[in-house]
C-alpha atoms as a printed R data frame, in Angstrom:
    type eleno elety resid chain resno       x       y       z
1   ATOM     1    CA   MET     A     1 -18.550 -29.273   4.700
2   ATOM     2    CA   PRO     A     2 -17.492 -25.609   4.411
3   ATOM     3    CA   THR     A     3 -14.077 -24.890   5.811
4   ATOM     4    CA   LYS     A     4 -12.911 -21.714   7.523
5   ATOM     5    CA   LEU     A     5 -10.402 -19.697   5.566
6   ATOM     6    CA   PRO     A     6  -7.113 -20.312   7.413
7   ATOM     7    CA   PRO     A     7  -5.602 -17.154   8.951
8   ATOM     8    CA   SER     A     8  -2.393 -17.762   7.013
9   ATOM     9    CA   THR     A     9  -4.248 -17.393   3.729
10  ATOM    10    CA   LEU     A    10  -5.985 -14.133   4.584
11  ATOM    11    CA   LEU     A    11  -4.954 -11.186   2.510
12  ATOM    12    CA   VAL     A    12  -2.673  -8.947   4.564
13  ATOM    13    CA   PRO     A    13  -1.269  -6.297   2.235
14  ATOM    14    CA   ARG     A    14   2.017  -5.859   4.097
15  ATOM    15    CA   ARG     A    15   3.022  -9.441   3.322
16  ATOM    16    CA   PHE     A    16   3.571  -8.489  -0.308
17  ATOM    17    CA   PHE     A    17   6.458  -6.258   0.730
18  ATOM    18    CA   SER     A    18   8.228  -9.077   2.547
19  ATOM    19    CA   SER     A    19  11.340 -10.734   1.138
20  ATOM    20    CA   THR     A    20   9.518 -14.052   1.536
21  ATOM    21    CA   THR     A    21   6.671 -13.123  -0.818
22  ATOM    22    CA   PRO     A    22   5.410 -16.379  -2.389
23  ATOM    23    CA   LYS     A    23   6.055 -16.739  -6.110
24  ATOM    24    CA   HIS     A    24   2.386 -17.285  -6.830
25  ATOM    25    CA   SER     A    25   1.252 -13.983  -5.291
26  ATOM    26    CA   HIS     A    26   0.458 -12.419  -8.666
27  ATOM    27    CA   GLU     A    27  -1.541 -15.497  -9.650
28  ATOM    28    CA   ASN     A    28  -3.414 -15.795  -6.357
29  ATOM    29    CA   PRO     A    29  -3.690 -12.352  -4.749
30  ATOM    30    CA   LEU     A    30  -6.660 -13.343  -2.574
31  ATOM    31    CA   GLY     A    31  -4.556 -16.067  -0.981
32  ATOM    32    CA   LEU     A    32  -7.030 -18.881  -1.673
33  ATOM    33    CA   PRO     A    33  -5.748 -22.394  -0.935
34  ATOM    34    CA   GLN     A    34  -3.893 -23.854  -3.908
35  ATOM    35    CA   LYS     A    35  -6.030 -26.752  -5.050
36  ATOM    36    CA   GLY     A    36  -6.066 -27.368  -8.771
37  ATOM    37    CA   THR     A    37  -4.735 -25.030 -11.423
38  ATOM    38    CA   ILE     A    38  -5.183 -21.283 -11.247
39  ATOM    39    CA   PRO     A    39  -5.550 -19.848 -14.754
40  ATOM    40    CA   ARG     A    40  -2.698 -17.615 -15.863
41  ATOM    41    CA   PHE     A    41  -2.979 -14.373 -17.764
42  ATOM    42    CA   GLN     A    42  -3.324 -14.884 -21.477
43  ATOM    43    CA   ARG     A    43  -2.469 -12.642 -24.385
44  ATOM    44    CA   GLY     A    44  -5.340 -10.830 -26.007
45  ATOM    45    CA   LEU     A    45  -8.850 -10.418 -24.674
46  ATOM    46    CA   PRO     A    46 -10.113 -13.155 -22.310
47  ATOM    47    CA   ALA     A    47 -13.156 -15.168 -23.274
48  ATOM    48    CA   LYS     A    48 -16.281 -14.112 -21.416
49  ATOM    49    CA   ARG     A    49 -17.494 -16.693 -18.942
50  ATOM    50    CA   PRO     A    50 -20.869 -16.557 -17.213
51  ATOM    51    CA   ILE     A    51 -20.873 -16.735 -13.429
52  ATOM    52    CA   PRO     A    52 -22.390 -20.102 -12.476
53  ATOM    53    CA   SER     A    53 -25.814 -19.943 -10.825
54  ATOM    54    CA   VAL     A    54 -26.261 -16.242 -11.673
55  ATOM    55    CA   ALA     A    55 -29.031 -15.304 -14.128
56  ATOM    56    CA   HIS     A    56 -28.472 -11.548 -14.524
57  ATOM    57    CA   ILE     A    57 -25.613  -9.167 -13.685
58  ATOM    58    CA   ILE     A    58 -26.048  -5.407 -13.351
59  ATOM    59    CA   ALA     A    59 -23.057  -3.088 -12.961
60  ATOM    60    CA   ILE     A    60 -23.520   0.096 -10.932
61  ATOM    61    CA   SER     A    61 -21.030   2.629 -12.220
62  ATOM    62    CA   SER     A    62 -19.839   6.187 -11.837
63  ATOM    63    CA   ALA     A    63 -16.776   7.586 -13.487
64  ATOM    64    CA   LYS     A    64 -16.398   9.951 -10.535
65  ATOM    65    CA   GLY     A    65 -15.991   9.100  -6.855
66  ATOM    66    CA   GLY     A    66 -18.090  10.587  -4.089
67  ATOM    67    CA   VAL     A    67 -21.455  10.481  -5.849
68  ATOM    68    CA   GLY     A    68 -22.936   7.764  -3.618
69  ATOM    69    CA   LYS     A    69 -22.568   4.846  -6.015
70  ATOM    70    CA   SER     A    70 -21.978   2.208  -3.313
71  ATOM    71    CA   THR     A    71 -24.970   3.403  -1.289
72  ATOM    72    CA   ILE     A    72 -27.117   3.196  -4.429
73  ATOM    73    CA   ALA     A    73 -25.803  -0.306  -5.207
74  ATOM    74    CA   ALA     A    74 -26.507  -1.531  -1.673
75  ATOM    75    CA   ASN     A    75 -30.038  -0.149  -1.592
76  ATOM    76    CA   LEU     A    76 -30.838  -1.494  -5.051
77  ATOM    77    CA   SER     A    77 -29.699  -4.989  -4.045
78  ATOM    78    CA   LEU     A    78 -31.950  -4.776  -0.978
79  ATOM    79    CA   ALA     A    79 -34.816  -3.496  -3.130
80  ATOM    80    CA   PHE     A    80 -34.445  -6.476  -5.487
81  ATOM    81    CA   THR     A    81 -34.625  -8.743  -2.442
82  ATOM    82    CA   ARG     A    82 -37.799  -7.043  -1.188
83  ATOM    83    CA   LEU     A    83 -39.280  -7.605  -4.638
84  ATOM    84    CA   GLY     A    84 -38.790 -11.332  -4.178
85  ATOM    85    CA   HIS     A    85 -35.629 -11.856  -6.205
86  ATOM    86    CA   ARG     A    86 -32.628 -13.863  -5.012
87  ATOM    87    CA   THR     A    87 -29.973 -11.172  -4.964
88  ATOM    88    CA   GLY     A    88 -26.229 -10.868  -4.507
89  ATOM    89    CA   LEU     A    89 -23.913  -7.866  -4.218
90  ATOM    90    CA   LEU     A    90 -20.281  -8.075  -5.330
91  ATOM    91    CA   ASP     A    91 -17.969  -5.271  -4.227
92  ATOM    92    CA   THR     A    92 -15.313  -4.841  -6.933
93  ATOM    93    CA   ASP     A    93 -13.845  -1.619  -5.526
94  ATOM    94    CA   LEU     A    94 -10.560  -3.073  -4.283
95  ATOM    95    CA   PHE     A    95  -9.078   0.200  -3.033
96  ATOM    96    CA   GLY     A    96 -12.164   1.384  -1.171
97  ATOM    97    CA   PRO     A    97 -14.485  -1.534  -0.357
98  ATOM    98    CA   SER     A    98 -17.754  -0.277   1.151
99  ATOM    99    CA   VAL     A    99 -19.945  -3.364   1.404
100 ATOM   100    CA   PRO     A   100 -18.576  -4.552   4.787
101 ATOM   101    CA   THR     A   101 -19.637  -1.237   6.351
102 ATOM   102    CA   LEU     A   102 -22.917  -0.973   4.457
103 ATOM   103    CA   PHE     A   103 -24.015  -4.466   5.515
104 ATOM   104    CA   SER     A   104 -22.348  -4.544   8.946
105 ATOM   105    CA   LEU     A   105 -20.289  -7.621   8.018
106 ATOM   106    CA   ASN     A   106 -16.594  -8.178   8.719
107 ATOM   107    CA   SER     A   107 -15.985 -11.897   9.273
108 ATOM   108    CA   PRO     A   108 -13.621 -13.855   7.005
109 ATOM   109    CA   PRO     A   109 -15.675 -15.966   4.584
110 ATOM   110    CA   ASN     A   110 -15.753 -19.744   4.718
111 ATOM   111    CA   LEU     A   111 -14.595 -21.916   1.836
112 ATOM   112    CA   THR     A   112 -16.383 -24.678  -0.033
113 ATOM   113    CA   PRO     A   113 -14.644 -28.060  -0.485
114 ATOM   114    CA   LYS     A   114 -13.587 -26.730  -3.912
115 ATOM   115    CA   ASN     A   115 -11.909 -23.716  -2.268
116 ATOM   116    CA   GLN     A   116 -14.483 -21.197  -3.432
117 ATOM   117    CA   LEU     A   117 -15.464 -18.276  -1.221
118 ATOM   118    CA   ILE     A   118 -18.873 -18.524   0.447
119 ATOM   119    CA   PRO     A   119 -20.686 -15.154   0.469
120 ATOM   120    CA   LEU     A   120 -21.684 -13.470   3.716
121 ATOM   121    CA   THR     A   121 -25.393 -12.712   4.007
122 ATOM   122    CA   ASN     A   122 -27.322  -9.946   5.721
123 ATOM   123    CA   TYR     A   123 -30.861  -8.643   5.171
124 ATOM   124    CA   GLY     A   124 -31.392 -11.465   2.677
125 ATOM   125    CA   VAL     A   125 -28.608 -10.330   0.302
126 ATOM   126    CA   LYS     A   126 -25.534 -12.458  -0.373
127 ATOM   127    CA   THR     A   127 -22.410 -10.305  -0.449
128 ATOM   128    CA   MET     A   128 -18.713 -10.628  -1.240
129 ATOM   129    CA   SER     A   129 -15.981  -8.023  -0.855
130 ATOM   130    CA   ILE     A   130 -12.216  -7.911  -0.602
131 ATOM   131    CA   GLY     A   131 -12.930  -6.034   2.612
132 ATOM   132    CA   TYR     A   132 -13.784  -9.373   4.229
133 ATOM   133    CA   LEU     A   133 -10.298 -10.671   3.432
134 ATOM   134    CA   ILE     A   134  -7.909  -7.884   4.365
135 ATOM   135    CA   GLY     A   135  -8.332  -8.322   8.122
136 ATOM   136    CA   SER     A   136  -8.411  -4.611   8.999
137 ATOM   137    CA   GLU     A   137 -10.539  -1.704   7.803
138 ATOM   138    CA   SER     A   138  -7.454   0.523   7.781
139 ATOM   139    CA   ALA     A   139  -5.257  -1.890   5.786
140 ATOM   140    CA   PRO     A   140  -4.571  -0.452   2.316
141 ATOM   141    CA   ILE     A   141  -4.385  -2.421  -0.904
142 ATOM   142    CA   VAL     A   142  -1.088  -1.344  -2.485
143 ATOM   143    CA   TRP     A   143  -0.995  -3.326  -5.713
144 ATOM   144    CA   ARG     A   144  -0.029  -2.833  -9.330
145 ATOM   145    CA   GLY     A   145  -2.165  -3.780 -12.329
146 ATOM   146    CA   PRO     A   146  -1.499  -7.533 -12.577
147 ATOM   147    CA   MET     A   147  -2.427  -8.090  -8.930
148 ATOM   148    CA   LEU     A   148  -5.596  -6.024  -9.271
149 ATOM   149    CA   LEU     A   149  -6.778  -7.772 -12.405
150 ATOM   150    CA   LYS     A   150  -6.121 -11.223 -10.997
151 ATOM   151    CA   ALA     A   151  -7.967 -10.342  -7.783
152 ATOM   152    CA   ILE     A   152 -10.933  -9.202  -9.866
153 ATOM   153    CA   GLN     A   153 -10.823 -12.474 -11.792
154 ATOM   154    CA   GLN     A   154 -10.901 -14.418  -8.522
155 ATOM   155    CA   LEU     A   155 -13.779 -12.353  -7.135
156 ATOM   156    CA   LEU     A   156 -15.755 -12.926 -10.323
157 ATOM   157    CA   HIS     A   157 -15.119 -16.643 -10.691
158 ATOM   158    CA   ASP     A   158 -14.086 -18.012  -7.267
159 ATOM   159    CA   VAL     A   159 -17.239 -17.153  -5.310
160 ATOM   160    CA   ASP     A   160 -19.945 -19.787  -4.817
161 ATOM   161    CA   TRP     A   161 -23.348 -18.098  -5.304
162 ATOM   162    CA   SER     A   162 -25.277 -21.381  -5.209
163 ATOM   163    CA   PRO     A   163 -28.056 -22.400  -5.047
164 ATOM   164    CA   GLY     A   164 -28.412 -19.456  -7.406
165 ATOM   165    CA   LEU     A   165 -29.156 -15.757  -7.880
166 ATOM   166    CA   ASP     A   166 -31.757 -14.013  -9.983
167 ATOM   167    CA   VAL     A   167 -29.583 -10.910 -10.091
168 ATOM   168    CA   LEU     A   168 -26.048 -10.014  -9.030
169 ATOM   169    CA   VAL     A   169 -25.337  -6.319  -8.473
170 ATOM   170    CA   LEU     A   170 -21.748  -5.226  -9.093
171 ATOM   171    CA   ASP     A   171 -20.495  -2.196  -7.194
172 ATOM   172    CA   LEU     A   172 -17.819  -0.940  -9.603
173 ATOM   173    CA   PRO     A   173 -14.959   1.338  -8.539
174 ATOM   174    CA   PRO     A   174 -15.009   4.902  -9.865
175 ATOM   175    CA   GLY     A   175 -13.259   5.535 -13.142
176 ATOM   176    CA   THR     A   176 -12.988   3.953 -16.584
177 ATOM   177    CA   GLY     A   177  -9.746   2.007 -16.296
178 ATOM   178    CA   ASP     A   178  -8.315  -1.486 -16.068
179 ATOM   179    CA   VAL     A   179 -10.730  -2.899 -13.491
180 ATOM   180    CA   GLN     A   180 -13.871  -1.765 -15.310
181 ATOM   181    CA   LEU     A   181 -12.586  -3.013 -18.670
182 ATOM   182    CA   SER     A   182 -11.490  -6.324 -17.149
183 ATOM   183    CA   ILE     A   183 -14.957  -6.914 -15.744
184 ATOM   184    CA   THR     A   184 -16.719  -6.110 -19.013
185 ATOM   185    CA   GLN     A   185 -14.339  -8.441 -20.861
186 ATOM   186    CA   GLN     A   186 -14.642 -11.377 -18.458
187 ATOM   187    CA   ILE     A   187 -18.369 -11.732 -17.777
188 ATOM   188    CA   PRO     A   188 -21.583 -11.084 -19.734
189 ATOM   189    CA   LEU     A   189 -23.377  -8.094 -18.218
190 ATOM   190    CA   SER     A   190 -27.113  -7.599 -18.513
191 ATOM   191    CA   GLY     A   191 -26.432  -3.888 -18.426
192 ATOM   192    CA   ALA     A   192 -25.011  -0.959 -16.499
193 ATOM   193    CA   VAL     A   193 -26.558   1.790 -14.393
194 ATOM   194    CA   ILE     A   194 -24.894   5.206 -14.276
195 ATOM   195    CA   VAL     A   195 -24.957   7.139 -10.981
196 ATOM   196    CA   THR     A   196 -24.281  10.867 -10.841
197 ATOM   197    CA   THR     A   197 -25.102  13.994  -8.862
198 ATOM   198    CA   PRO     A   198 -26.430  17.099 -10.622
199 ATOM   199    CA   HIS     A   199 -23.061  18.823 -10.273
200 ATOM   200    CA   THR     A   200 -21.550  19.803 -13.627
201 ATOM   201    CA   LEU     A   201 -18.253  18.028 -12.979
202 ATOM   202    CA   ALA     A   202 -20.003  14.808 -11.969
203 ATOM   203    CA   VAL     A   203 -22.191  14.891 -15.087
204 ATOM   204    CA   LYS     A   204 -19.164  15.421 -17.330
205 ATOM   205    CA   ASP     A   205 -17.494  12.343 -15.829
206 ATOM   206    CA   ALA     A   206 -20.723  10.348 -16.042
207 ATOM   207    CA   VAL     A   207 -20.653  10.939 -19.802
208 ATOM   208    CA   LYS     A   208 -17.243   9.264 -19.892
209 ATOM   209    CA   GLY     A   209 -18.753   6.234 -18.163
210 ATOM   210    CA   VAL     A   210 -21.511   6.024 -20.754
211 ATOM   211    CA   GLU     A   211 -18.978   6.230 -23.555
212 ATOM   212    CA   MET     A   212 -16.910   3.458 -21.972
213 ATOM   213    CA   PHE     A   213 -19.854   1.064 -21.876
214 ATOM   214    CA   LYS     A   214 -20.692   1.922 -25.482
215 ATOM   215    CA   LYS     A   215 -17.156   0.997 -26.544
216 ATOM   216    CA   VAL     A   216 -17.384  -2.431 -24.867
217 ATOM   217    CA   ASP     A   217 -20.956  -3.108 -26.080
218 ATOM   218    CA   VAL     A   218 -22.579  -3.129 -22.642
219 ATOM   219    CA   PRO     A   219 -26.114  -1.676 -22.680
220 ATOM   220    CA   VAL     A   220 -26.688   1.285 -20.379
221 ATOM   221    CA   LEU     A   221 -29.981   0.608 -18.610
222 ATOM   222    CA   GLY     A   222 -30.402   4.151 -17.382
223 ATOM   223    CA   LEU     A   223 -29.241   6.825 -15.000
224 ATOM   224    CA   VAL     A   224 -29.890   7.437 -11.313
225 ATOM   225    CA   GLN     A   225 -29.474  10.978 -10.034
226 ATOM   226    CA   ASN     A   226 -28.297  11.096  -6.419
227 ATOM   227    CA   MET     A   227 -28.308  13.916  -3.862
228 ATOM   228    CA   SER     A   228 -30.474  16.080  -6.061
229 ATOM   229    CA   LEU     A   229 -32.711  18.105  -3.745
230 ATOM   230    CA   PHE     A   230 -32.424  18.908  -0.062
231 ATOM   231    CA   THR     A   231 -35.717  19.526   1.717
232 ATOM   232    CA   CYS     A   232 -35.399  21.782   4.754
233 ATOM   233    CA   PRO     A   233 -36.905  19.994   7.792
234 ATOM   234    CA   CYS     A   234 -38.093  23.339   9.197
235 ATOM   235    CA   CYS     A   235 -39.720  25.124   6.257
236 ATOM   236    CA   SER     A   236 -39.892  22.318   3.631
237 ATOM   237    CA   THR     A   237 -38.058  24.487   1.089
238 ATOM   238    CA   LYS     A   238 -36.393  22.348  -1.596
239 ATOM   239    CA   THR     A   239 -32.829  23.373  -2.455
240 ATOM   240    CA   PRO     A   240 -30.732  21.940  -5.329
241 ATOM   241    CA   VAL     A   241 -27.466  21.875  -3.349
242 ATOM   242    CA   PHE     A   242 -25.368  20.619  -6.291
243 ATOM   243    CA   GLY     A   243 -27.121  22.687  -8.943
244 ATOM   244    CA   GLY     A   244 -30.096  22.121 -11.199
245 ATOM   245    CA   THR     A   245 -30.937  18.964 -13.110
246 ATOM   246    CA   GLU     A   246 -30.691  20.471 -16.600
247 ATOM   247    CA   GLY     A   247 -27.314  18.839 -17.291
248 ATOM   248    CA   VAL     A   248 -28.527  15.397 -16.257
249 ATOM   249    CA   LYS     A   249 -31.708  15.633 -18.308
250 ATOM   250    CA   LYS     A   250 -29.789  16.796 -21.378
251 ATOM   251    CA   MET     A   251 -27.321  13.940 -20.957
252 ATOM   252    CA   CYS     A   252 -30.175  11.416 -20.894
253 ATOM   253    CA   GLU     A   253 -31.684  12.976 -24.013
254 ATOM   254    CA   ASP     A   254 -28.370  13.064 -25.873
255 ATOM   255    CA   TYR     A   255 -27.627   9.398 -25.191
256 ATOM   256    CA   GLY     A   256 -31.161   8.056 -25.319
257 ATOM   257    CA   MET     A   257 -30.987   6.888 -21.710
258 ATOM   258    CA   GLU     A   258 -33.881   6.446 -19.331
259 ATOM   259    CA   PHE     A   259 -33.911   8.608 -16.220
260 ATOM   260    CA   LEU     A   260 -34.475   5.845 -13.676
261 ATOM   261    CA   GLY     A   261 -34.875   7.798 -10.463
262 ATOM   262    CA   ASP     A   262 -34.067  10.831  -8.385
263 ATOM   263    CA   VAL     A   263 -32.639  10.113  -4.918
264 ATOM   264    CA   PRO     A   264 -32.900  13.148  -2.605
265 ATOM   265    CA   LEU     A   265 -30.137  14.546  -0.436
266 ATOM   266    CA   HIS     A   266 -31.284  13.370   2.983
267 ATOM   267    CA   PRO     A   267 -29.127  12.919   6.098
268 ATOM   268    CA   ASN     A   268 -30.805   9.629   6.989
269 ATOM   269    CA   ILE     A   269 -29.520   7.936   3.845
270 ATOM   270    CA   GLY     A   270 -25.922   8.553   4.886
271 ATOM   271    CA   GLU     A   271 -26.592   7.745   8.535
272 ATOM   272    CA   ASP     A   272 -28.383   4.502   7.647
273 ATOM   273    CA   ALA     A   273 -25.456   3.457   5.468
274 ATOM   274    CA   SER     A   274 -22.793   4.304   8.059
275 ATOM   275    CA   ARG     A   275 -24.471   2.169  10.719
276 ATOM   276    CA   GLY     A   276 -24.721  -0.826   8.423
277 ATOM   277    CA   LYS     A   277 -28.462  -0.768   7.811
278 ATOM   278    CA   PRO     A   278 -29.237   0.884   4.452
279 ATOM   279    CA   THR     A   279 -32.392   2.890   3.950
280 ATOM   280    CA   VAL     A   280 -34.429   0.177   2.220
281 ATOM   281    CA   VAL     A   281 -34.307  -1.934   5.398
282 ATOM   282    CA   ALA     A   282 -33.912   0.875   7.966
283 ATOM   283    CA   GLU     A   283 -36.861   2.948   6.699
284 ATOM   284    CA   PRO     A   284 -38.723   0.729   4.230
285 ATOM   285    CA   GLU     A   285 -41.838   2.919   4.165
286 ATOM   286    CA   SER     A   286 -40.009   6.200   3.593
287 ATOM   287    CA   GLU     A   287 -40.269   8.167   0.363
288 ATOM   288    CA   ARG     A   288 -36.543   7.717  -0.296
289 ATOM   289    CA   ALA     A   289 -36.804   3.942   0.100
290 ATOM   290    CA   GLY     A   290 -39.663   4.092  -2.368
291 ATOM   291    CA   VAL     A   291 -37.325   5.661  -4.931
292 ATOM   292    CA   PHE     A   292 -34.969   2.672  -4.672
293 ATOM   293    CA   MET     A   293 -37.890   0.258  -4.980
294 ATOM   294    CA   ASP     A   294 -39.142   2.011  -8.119
295 ATOM   295    CA   VAL     A   295 -35.673   1.936  -9.705
296 ATOM   296    CA   ALA     A   296 -35.343  -1.789  -8.923
297 ATOM   297    CA   ARG     A   297 -38.736  -2.485 -10.522
298 ATOM   298    CA   ARG     A   298 -37.760  -0.620 -13.680
299 ATOM   299    CA   LEU     A   299 -34.442  -2.421 -13.905
300 ATOM   300    CA   GLY     A   300 -36.148  -5.765 -13.360
301 ATOM   301    CA   GLU     A   301 -38.469  -5.059 -16.272
302 ATOM   302    CA   LYS     A   302 -35.568  -4.035 -18.511
303 ATOM   303    CA   ILE     A   303 -33.519  -7.191 -17.962
304 ATOM   304    CA   GLY     A   304 -36.470  -9.585 -17.831
305 ATOM   305    CA   LEU     A   305 -36.551 -10.549 -14.178
306 ATOM   306    CA   GLY     A   306 -39.644 -12.702 -13.786
307 ATOM   307    CA   GLY     A   307 -42.055 -12.566 -10.882
308 ATOM   308    CA   GLY     A   308 -41.428 -10.220  -7.982
309 ATOM   309    CA   GLY     A   309 -43.553  -7.229  -7.161
310 ATOM   310    CA   GLY     A   310 -44.156  -8.071  -3.514
311 ATOM   311    CA   THR     A   311 -42.046  -7.894  -0.396
312 ATOM   312    CA   ARG     A   312 -40.530 -10.544   1.755
């Protein structure tokens, strides 16, 4: 029977500054019960291990923060679910977890008899985030590299996704550093999706993300442009608030990437996300929800997701 994660094992960042910090804190930053042997860091690159019961893994990435990557990841996971696929969403942004807010979930997860975390589910999507473990939305994660990398390892390999997922969406943190490299080195990815706005600075950083995935031999499945055009509700005039799309289109041409979709700048997308009911479920018949559905269909075709095509 699943067991509730004991309060004493919940991750409370301030405990790591106490003089009574347990010696195993760097080996078990999520505070999971100590049953069996927790693997230690090894020299050299770790061997990639598939996540049990997960068929495909897609990383949603942006080398720059503030471009709406988490909102895109949440809506894509919901779109995969509407297409009939068993879907999970793993929040790997340890410093700024967004999934608890996006899915209106904040309860501590239960544990399996083998001390694996049981995902929390809403709108048909299984989710896991460090935000479920820290106990407070305002509690910061103040960790150095070894703690971060071990926490990522636990999130990747100590979550029970059974009876199985067709696709697991990873919401990566912004940047091209230790966490992103650790993920690409530890698990086999079906591919990555780059998210950017049309703004010149965002596009320049998006290029860095593409180059990172090239260096670690992860295929880039395509690019999603977010917050591209704002349509005035009064006169229907379309305004490119963050500039034109020339830079994004040139980037796709230069790197041979597919332009997967163009998500408009619409206030409802942000409002839906902030109230814990993303656009794909809040306004499933809207044009903007249709963009997410189209992107999910294209991605499904690229990675070989069978079936789907309907809603559920």
